[in-house]
Short mmCIF file of C-alpha atoms and ligand atoms in Angstrom, two decimals:
data_model
loop_
_atom_site.label_atom_id
_atom_site.label_comp_id
_atom_site.label_asym_id
_atom_site.label_seq_id
_atom_site.Cartn_x
_atom_site.Cartn_y
_atom_site.Cartn_z
CA MET A 1 78.94 60.20 71.74
CA VAL A 2 81.78 61.91 69.86
CA SER A 3 80.27 64.12 67.34
CA TYR A 4 83.03 64.06 64.80
CA VAL A 5 85.61 61.33 63.82
CA VAL A 6 88.23 61.23 61.06
CA TYR A 7 90.31 57.99 60.75
CA GLY A 8 93.21 57.03 58.43
CA ARG A 9 97.08 57.20 58.05
CA GLY A 10 98.46 60.57 57.89
CA CYS A 11 95.17 62.43 59.03
CA PHE A 12 97.08 64.29 61.68
CA ASN A 13 97.84 66.61 58.70
CA GLN A 14 94.23 67.71 58.78
CA LEU A 15 94.28 69.08 62.07
CA ASP A 16 94.87 72.82 61.47
CA GLU A 17 91.83 72.63 59.08
CA ILE A 18 89.62 70.86 61.55
CA LEU A 19 90.36 73.19 64.39
CA ALA A 20 90.00 76.36 62.26
CA PRO A 21 86.20 76.68 62.67
CA GLN A 22 86.56 76.09 66.39
CA ARG A 23 88.72 78.99 67.10
CA LYS A 24 87.08 81.68 69.15
CA GLY A 25 88.82 85.31 68.29
CA LYS A 26 92.06 85.42 69.94
CA SER A 27 91.40 82.56 72.58
CA PRO A 28 94.09 79.93 72.34
CA MET A 29 94.03 76.27 71.53
CA ILE A 30 95.77 74.12 74.23
CA PHE A 31 97.57 71.18 73.21
CA LEU A 32 97.97 68.83 76.04
CA VAL A 33 100.73 66.51 74.83
CA ASP A 34 102.01 63.22 76.37
CA HIS A 35 105.42 63.77 77.72
CA TYR A 36 106.82 61.03 75.76
CA PHE A 37 106.71 63.29 72.55
CA GLU A 38 108.83 66.11 74.03
CA GLN A 39 111.61 66.38 71.50
CA LYS A 40 109.90 64.08 69.09
CA PRO A 41 109.23 65.12 65.17
CA LEU A 42 105.48 65.20 66.01
CA VAL A 43 105.68 68.37 68.08
CA ALA A 44 106.71 70.16 65.04
CA ARG A 45 103.63 69.14 63.21
CA ILE A 46 101.25 70.49 65.75
CA PRO A 47 99.47 73.53 63.82
CA LEU A 48 100.15 76.28 66.47
CA ARG A 49 98.53 79.78 65.77
CA ASP A 50 98.60 82.98 67.66
CA HIS A 51 98.68 82.49 71.26
CA ASP A 52 98.09 78.56 71.14
CA LYS A 53 100.28 76.65 73.68
CA ILE A 54 101.64 73.13 74.22
CA ILE A 55 101.57 71.89 77.53
CA PHE A 56 103.65 68.52 78.07
CA ALA A 57 101.77 66.38 80.40
CA ASP A 58 103.77 64.27 82.85
CA VAL A 59 101.85 60.77 82.74
CA SER A 60 104.26 58.77 85.03
CA HIS A 61 101.32 58.63 87.37
CA GLU A 62 97.70 58.37 86.09
CA PRO A 63 95.52 61.49 86.10
CA LYS A 64 94.69 62.89 89.43
CA THR A 65 91.93 65.64 90.50
CA LYS A 66 94.67 67.82 91.84
CA GLN A 67 96.35 67.76 88.42
CA VAL A 68 93.37 68.56 86.49
CA ASP A 69 92.24 71.41 88.93
CA ALA A 70 95.76 72.88 88.65
CA LEU A 71 95.99 72.78 85.08
CA ALA A 72 92.46 74.60 84.45
CA GLN A 73 93.34 76.98 87.08
CA ALA A 74 96.52 77.92 85.24
CA LEU A 75 95.03 78.19 81.99
CA LYS A 76 92.17 80.45 83.28
CA GLN A 77 94.71 82.72 84.91
CA GLU A 78 96.77 83.00 82.00
CA PHE A 79 94.15 83.23 79.14
CA GLY A 80 90.91 83.53 80.80
CA ASP A 81 89.03 81.62 78.10
CA VAL A 82 90.47 79.16 75.80
CA SER A 83 89.00 78.07 72.45
CA GLY A 84 89.60 74.39 73.10
CA VAL A 85 91.88 71.59 74.68
CA ILE A 86 93.12 69.12 72.43
CA GLY A 87 94.82 65.84 73.76
CA ILE A 88 97.63 64.07 72.15
CA GLY A 89 98.72 61.01 73.91
CA GLY A 90 97.57 57.58 75.57
CA GLY A 91 94.60 57.25 77.93
CA SER A 92 95.96 59.18 80.37
CA VAL A 93 96.21 62.25 78.16
CA MET A 94 92.89 61.79 76.69
CA ASP A 95 91.31 61.67 80.12
CA LEU A 96 93.30 64.66 81.39
CA SER A 97 92.25 66.66 78.54
CA LYS A 98 88.56 65.66 78.81
CA ALA A 99 88.51 66.67 82.44
CA VAL A 100 90.64 69.99 82.03
CA SER A 101 88.07 71.05 79.35
CA LEU A 102 85.09 70.48 81.76
CA MET A 103 86.87 72.29 84.44
CA MET A 104 87.17 75.38 82.25
CA THR A 105 83.41 76.05 82.99
CA ASN A 106 82.41 73.91 85.96
CA PRO A 107 82.92 75.45 89.23
CA GLY A 108 84.73 73.84 92.21
CA SER A 109 87.15 70.74 92.01
CA SER A 110 86.97 68.10 89.56
CA ALA A 111 86.69 65.69 92.74
CA ASP A 112 83.01 67.07 93.11
CA TYR A 113 82.17 65.62 89.81
CA GLN A 114 83.69 62.06 90.34
CA GLY A 115 80.57 59.78 89.90
CA TRP A 116 77.60 59.48 87.29
CA ASP A 117 76.02 62.50 85.76
CA LEU A 118 77.09 65.50 88.21
CA VAL A 119 78.90 67.58 85.68
CA LYS A 120 76.75 70.69 85.43
CA TYR A 121 77.83 72.44 82.16
CA PRO A 122 79.47 71.46 78.75
CA GLY A 123 83.13 72.13 78.81
CA VAL A 124 85.26 74.08 76.21
CA TYR A 125 85.69 72.31 72.92
CA LYS A 126 87.82 69.12 73.17
CA ALA A 127 89.66 66.92 70.70
CA GLY A 128 91.36 63.86 71.43
CA ILE A 129 94.29 62.36 69.19
CA PRO A 130 95.30 59.01 70.59
CA THR A 131 98.88 57.80 70.32
CA LEU A 132 98.26 54.46 72.20
CA SER A 133 95.32 52.17 71.43
CA GLY A 134 93.02 49.93 73.80
CA THR A 135 91.54 52.05 76.55
CA GLY A 136 88.52 53.20 74.42
CA ALA A 137 89.00 56.66 76.17
CA GLU A 138 88.89 58.33 72.87
CA VAL A 139 84.97 57.44 72.67
CA SER A 140 83.90 56.97 76.31
CA ARG A 141 81.74 59.22 78.41
CA THR A 142 84.04 59.09 81.31
CA THR A 143 87.41 60.45 82.32
CA VAL A 144 88.99 58.31 85.13
CA LEU A 145 90.62 60.38 87.86
CA THR A 146 92.25 59.55 91.27
CA GLY A 147 90.64 61.88 93.86
CA PRO A 148 91.23 62.48 97.69
CA THR A 149 88.96 59.45 98.51
CA ARG A 150 88.33 57.60 95.44
CA LYS A 151 89.53 56.36 91.90
CA LEU A 152 86.50 57.27 89.88
CA GLY A 153 85.40 58.89 86.47
CA MET A 154 83.54 62.03 85.73
CA ASN A 155 80.98 60.19 83.87
CA SER A 156 78.46 62.52 82.12
CA ASP A 157 76.89 63.40 78.72
CA PHE A 158 79.51 66.47 78.65
CA THR A 159 82.52 64.21 78.96
CA PRO A 160 82.87 62.70 75.44
CA PHE A 161 85.13 64.68 72.79
CA ASP A 162 83.76 66.79 70.21
CA GLN A 163 85.91 65.41 67.64
CA ILE A 164 88.59 62.49 67.49
CA LEU A 165 91.53 62.04 65.10
CA LEU A 166 92.34 58.37 64.72
CA ASP A 167 95.79 58.22 62.76
CA PRO A 168 97.38 54.81 63.08
CA GLU A 169 100.78 56.17 62.17
CA LEU A 170 100.98 57.75 65.67
CA ILE A 171 100.89 54.41 67.34
CA ALA A 172 103.68 52.85 65.15
CA ASN A 173 106.53 53.16 67.79
CA VAL A 174 104.89 52.10 71.04
CA PRO A 175 107.10 49.45 72.87
CA ALA A 176 105.49 45.92 72.52
CA ASN A 177 104.93 45.55 76.26
CA GLN A 178 102.94 48.84 76.59
CA ARG A 179 101.11 47.99 73.45
CA PHE A 180 99.95 44.61 74.84
CA TYR A 181 98.86 45.98 78.35
CA THR A 182 96.88 48.89 76.67
CA GLY A 183 95.73 46.42 73.91
CA MET A 184 94.55 43.96 76.46
CA ASP A 185 92.56 46.70 78.18
CA CYS A 186 90.58 46.51 75.07
CA TYR A 187 90.38 42.67 74.96
CA ILE A 188 89.08 42.75 78.60
CA HIS A 189 86.52 45.44 77.69
CA CYS A 190 85.27 43.01 74.97
CA ILE A 191 85.15 39.91 77.32
CA GLU A 192 83.54 42.02 80.14
CA SER A 193 81.04 43.48 78.02
CA LEU A 194 79.95 40.45 76.03
CA THR A 195 79.65 38.19 79.02
CA GLY A 196 77.91 40.91 81.10
CA THR A 197 74.26 41.18 82.29
CA PHE A 198 73.84 44.56 80.58
CA LEU A 199 74.60 43.22 77.16
CA ASN A 200 72.34 44.53 74.40
CA GLU A 201 72.68 44.47 70.46
CA PHE A 202 74.42 47.87 70.26
CA SER A 203 77.26 46.77 72.67
CA LYS A 204 77.30 43.31 71.16
CA SER A 205 77.77 44.31 67.68
CA TYR A 206 80.84 46.50 68.52
CA GLY A 207 82.09 44.32 71.10
CA GLU A 208 82.36 41.17 68.64
CA LYS A 209 84.09 43.17 66.03
CA ALA A 210 86.72 44.39 68.60
CA LEU A 211 87.17 41.15 69.96
CA SER A 212 87.92 39.57 66.47
CA LEU A 213 90.37 42.38 65.76
CA CYS A 214 92.25 41.75 69.05
CA GLN A 215 92.33 38.08 68.41
CA GLU A 216 93.57 38.84 64.79
CA VAL A 217 96.43 41.11 66.05
CA PHE A 218 97.55 39.09 69.26
CA LEU A 219 97.17 35.55 68.15
CA GLY A 220 98.17 36.33 64.58
CA ASP A 221 101.47 35.15 62.87
CA GLY A 222 103.54 37.33 65.47
CA GLN A 223 104.53 39.99 62.99
CA TRP A 224 103.62 43.49 63.75
CA GLY A 225 103.20 46.33 61.28
CA PRO A 226 100.80 49.09 59.76
CA GLU A 227 98.21 46.60 59.29
CA GLN A 228 98.15 45.55 62.91
CA ASP A 229 98.24 49.16 64.13
CA ASP A 230 95.29 49.88 61.76
CA LYS A 231 93.37 47.17 63.33
CA LEU A 232 94.26 47.85 66.96
CA MET A 233 93.19 51.52 66.58
CA MET A 234 89.94 50.20 65.38
CA ALA A 235 89.51 47.56 68.06
CA SER A 236 89.89 50.23 70.85
CA TYR A 237 87.15 52.44 69.14
CA ALA A 238 84.84 49.53 68.93
CA GLY A 239 85.69 48.33 72.19
CA GLY A 240 84.91 51.64 73.74
CA MET A 241 81.76 51.83 72.02
CA SER A 242 80.81 48.44 73.23
CA ILE A 243 81.20 49.58 76.90
CA ALA A 244 79.59 52.87 76.13
CA TYR A 245 76.29 51.17 76.16
CA SER A 246 76.99 48.42 78.75
CA GLN A 247 79.75 48.25 81.43
CA VAL A 248 82.98 46.66 82.51
CA GLY A 249 83.30 44.07 85.09
CA VAL A 250 85.02 42.05 87.57
CA ALA A 251 88.62 42.83 86.18
CA HIS A 252 88.19 46.38 86.21
CA ALA A 253 86.44 46.64 89.55
CA VAL A 254 89.40 44.71 91.04
CA SER A 255 92.04 46.75 89.19
CA TYR A 256 90.80 50.27 90.34
CA GLY A 257 91.60 49.01 94.04
CA LEU A 258 95.14 48.19 92.89
CA GLY A 259 95.29 51.60 90.97
CA TYR A 260 93.91 53.37 93.97
CA LEU A 261 96.34 52.00 96.64
CA LEU A 262 99.44 51.11 94.76
CA GLY A 263 99.45 53.33 91.68
CA THR A 264 99.26 50.33 89.38
CA HIS A 265 98.65 51.49 85.87
CA HIS A 266 95.23 50.58 84.20
CA GLY A 267 96.48 48.35 81.56
CA ILE A 268 99.08 46.16 83.43
CA GLY A 269 96.68 46.09 86.41
CA ASN A 270 93.69 44.68 84.40
CA CYS A 271 96.16 42.10 82.97
CA ILE A 272 97.35 41.39 86.65
CA VAL A 273 93.72 40.85 87.77
CA PHE A 274 92.41 39.05 84.44
CA ASP A 275 95.03 36.36 84.94
CA LYS A 276 93.49 35.15 87.88
CA LEU A 277 89.69 35.35 86.83
CA GLU A 278 89.35 31.88 85.36
CA ASP A 279 86.19 31.45 87.73
CA TYR A 280 84.43 34.38 85.99
CA TYR A 281 85.56 34.44 82.58
CA PRO A 282 86.82 31.05 81.84
CA GLN A 283 86.99 31.20 77.90
CA GLY A 284 88.56 34.67 77.97
CA VAL A 285 91.25 33.99 80.61
CA ARG A 286 92.25 30.95 78.70
CA GLU A 287 92.75 32.89 75.48
CA PHE A 288 94.37 35.69 77.21
CA LYS A 289 96.90 33.37 78.55
CA GLN A 290 97.53 32.24 75.03
CA MET A 291 98.07 35.84 73.97
CA VAL A 292 100.39 36.45 77.03
CA GLU A 293 102.53 33.53 75.80
CA LYS A 294 102.55 34.24 72.15
CA ASN A 295 103.55 37.86 72.49
CA GLY A 296 106.09 36.86 75.08
CA ILE A 297 104.85 38.99 77.77
CA GLU A 298 105.30 38.62 81.61
CA ILE A 299 102.46 39.37 83.85
CA PRO A 300 103.81 40.54 87.37
CA GLN A 301 102.87 38.14 90.19
CA GLN A 302 102.31 38.60 94.04
CA ILE A 303 102.27 42.47 93.97
CA THR A 304 99.96 42.37 97.04
CA ARG A 305 102.24 40.31 99.14
CA GLY A 306 103.20 41.97 102.42
CA LEU A 307 100.38 44.46 102.26
CA SER A 308 98.57 45.09 105.71
CA GLU A 309 94.93 44.09 106.36
CA GLU A 310 94.19 47.81 106.43
CA GLN A 311 95.38 48.08 102.88
CA PHE A 312 93.59 45.08 101.69
CA ASP A 313 90.47 46.93 103.25
CA SER A 314 90.90 50.06 101.39
CA MET A 315 91.30 48.28 98.18
CA ILE A 316 88.24 46.34 98.82
CA ASN A 317 86.20 49.46 99.72
CA VAL A 318 87.25 51.14 96.22
CA SER A 319 86.33 47.98 94.43
CA LEU A 320 82.91 47.45 96.04
CA GLY A 321 82.31 51.06 95.46
CA MET A 322 82.04 50.27 91.75
CA LYS A 323 78.43 49.15 91.94
CA PRO A 324 77.45 49.22 88.17
CA LEU A 325 80.59 47.16 87.29
CA TRP A 326 79.58 44.26 89.73
CA GLU A 327 76.18 44.44 88.69
CA ASN A 328 76.88 44.01 85.06
CA ALA A 329 79.36 41.16 85.94
CA LEU A 330 77.31 39.38 88.60
CA GLY A 331 73.74 40.49 88.16
CA PRO A 332 71.46 42.52 90.47
CA ASP A 333 72.15 40.41 93.50
CA TRP A 334 75.87 40.69 93.15
CA GLU A 335 76.30 41.75 96.73
CA LYS A 336 75.31 38.19 97.82
CA LYS A 337 77.95 36.64 95.26
CA MET A 338 80.79 39.02 96.02
CA THR A 339 81.62 39.13 99.57
CA ARG A 340 84.36 41.08 101.38
CA GLU A 341 86.01 37.76 102.12
CA LYS A 342 85.86 36.60 98.52
CA LEU A 343 87.56 39.68 97.36
CA ARG A 344 90.19 39.52 100.01
CA THR A 345 90.99 36.10 98.77
CA LEU A 346 90.96 37.35 95.13
CA TYR A 347 93.26 40.36 96.15
CA GLY A 348 95.57 37.96 98.03
CA LYS A 349 96.24 35.95 94.80
CA LEU A 350 97.30 39.10 92.83
N1 LIG B 401 88.03 57.31 79.96
C1 LIG B 401 88.01 55.95 79.93
O1 LIG B 401 87.10 55.43 79.41
C2 LIG B 401 89.27 55.13 80.12
C3 LIG B 401 89.35 53.84 79.93
C4 LIG B 401 90.37 52.84 80.00
C5 LIG B 401 91.50 53.68 80.89
N2 LIG B 401 91.41 54.87 80.90
C6 LIG B 401 92.45 55.51 81.58
O2 LIG B 401 93.60 55.57 80.60
C7 LIG B 401 95.02 55.58 81.29
C8 LIG B 401 95.75 54.41 80.56
O3 LIG B 401 96.09 54.66 79.45
P1 LIG B 401 97.03 53.90 78.37
O4 LIG B 401 97.10 52.56 78.56
O5 LIG B 401 96.71 54.42 76.96
O6 LIG B 401 98.43 54.52 78.96
P2 LIG B 401 99.07 55.97 79.38
O7 LIG B 401 98.24 56.94 78.53
O8 LIG B 401 99.05 55.88 80.95
O9 LIG B 401 100.54 55.87 78.83
C9 LIG B 401 101.49 54.78 79.29
C10 LIG B 401 102.76 55.19 78.78
O10 LIG B 401 102.87 55.21 77.28
C11 LIG B 401 103.72 56.54 76.93
N3 LIG B 401 103.27 56.63 75.67
C12 LIG B 401 102.10 57.27 75.05
N4 LIG B 401 102.08 57.20 73.74
C13 LIG B 401 103.24 56.62 73.28
C14 LIG B 401 103.70 56.27 71.99
N5 LIG B 401 103.15 56.51 70.89
N6 LIG B 401 104.92 55.74 72.06
C15 LIG B 401 105.66 55.30 73.05
N7 LIG B 401 105.16 55.52 74.27
C16 LIG B 401 103.81 56.19 74.48
C17 LIG B 401 103.17 57.25 78.08
O11 LIG B 401 104.07 58.47 78.13
C18 LIG B 401 103.20 56.67 79.27
O12 LIG B 401 104.55 56.52 79.73
C19 LIG B 401 94.45 55.26 82.73
O13 LIG B 401 94.75 56.52 83.34
C20 LIG B 401 93.21 54.85 82.80
O14 LIG B 401 92.60 55.16 83.94
C21 LIG B 401 90.54 55.76 80.55
FE1 LIG B 402 89.73 49.74 80.76
#
């Protein structure tokens, strides 16, 4: 779990104080900042000291193992050691900073650690400051990376942040579409966790709270303001806590295939898949469609049209590789229930 959490409007101003005890001599703090904030006022509020460095991360594409390796390599060359890596951004920057922190101390390539419990050593100090809410990446024990052969996280006890700073002011200006897609990631986490076979009281307690917060903000009176931002930020946190002790399910397993082959982003990819999952999550999909309509969002259709059978095969391979997700969704005999043919039909509908 994340060791330290601060929450509240304006708590970004405490960052200098929070980082002070983590500084190791002259070794710098590295701020990995979402490229969206280049030229934005937030950058001037980052508490730089001595050799600290801001690196703007281009997240037009979701994080890749190559990008993580290059960033860690460059930091080792320039500084030898760093005091910490501080991620400021959406889920992509959260994941990038977790992975770079781990690759400052673990040998080889981040691709070697895609899987469960493969990371050998704790990384350098890492803190996460989300500027988009929904993924739960701020609390999870994974960092999702696209590698040479798969899209899979570095899932390990060393992966969670040492500190997170949840300041709802930072998500105030997210465009409505992006807010919805990333917010629905949280909604889908709740449905997949609460209907999954891995469910337990820990996951249920967090999942139910996150679900009701999602319902309040996305099925409310249509107004969006500070109150909704406060709620969505806590929904993301609780939704992430819910899957920390269970798993996600069908939407995520299928969406990973889209992400791997087509580069479809996580939030929108989950929406594209979830929209067609009424056989698996009837009540959740019905409510999701209400949210789509109420918020005036369009879910892209027919994005797999015209793909070759080879391409469908490659998405199916990625998806069926996510065994814990399928097992959570369909039970221990999931392989009998989700055949390649069935998955081919589902991909054809997207
Ligand atoms: N580690 C985990 O547990 C976990 C869970 C779910 C998803 N993920 C990962 O999270 C990523 C998706 O994250 P996301 O949905 O937060 O989107 P994102 O981080 O990919 O960002 C989407 C877009 O929003 C922009 N953006 C960020 N903050 C903004 C702000 N305040 N205002 C306006 N624009 C802003 C970014 O620059 C980017 O263009 C994927 O890489 C996915 O694999 C990780
Ligand atoms: Fe997700």
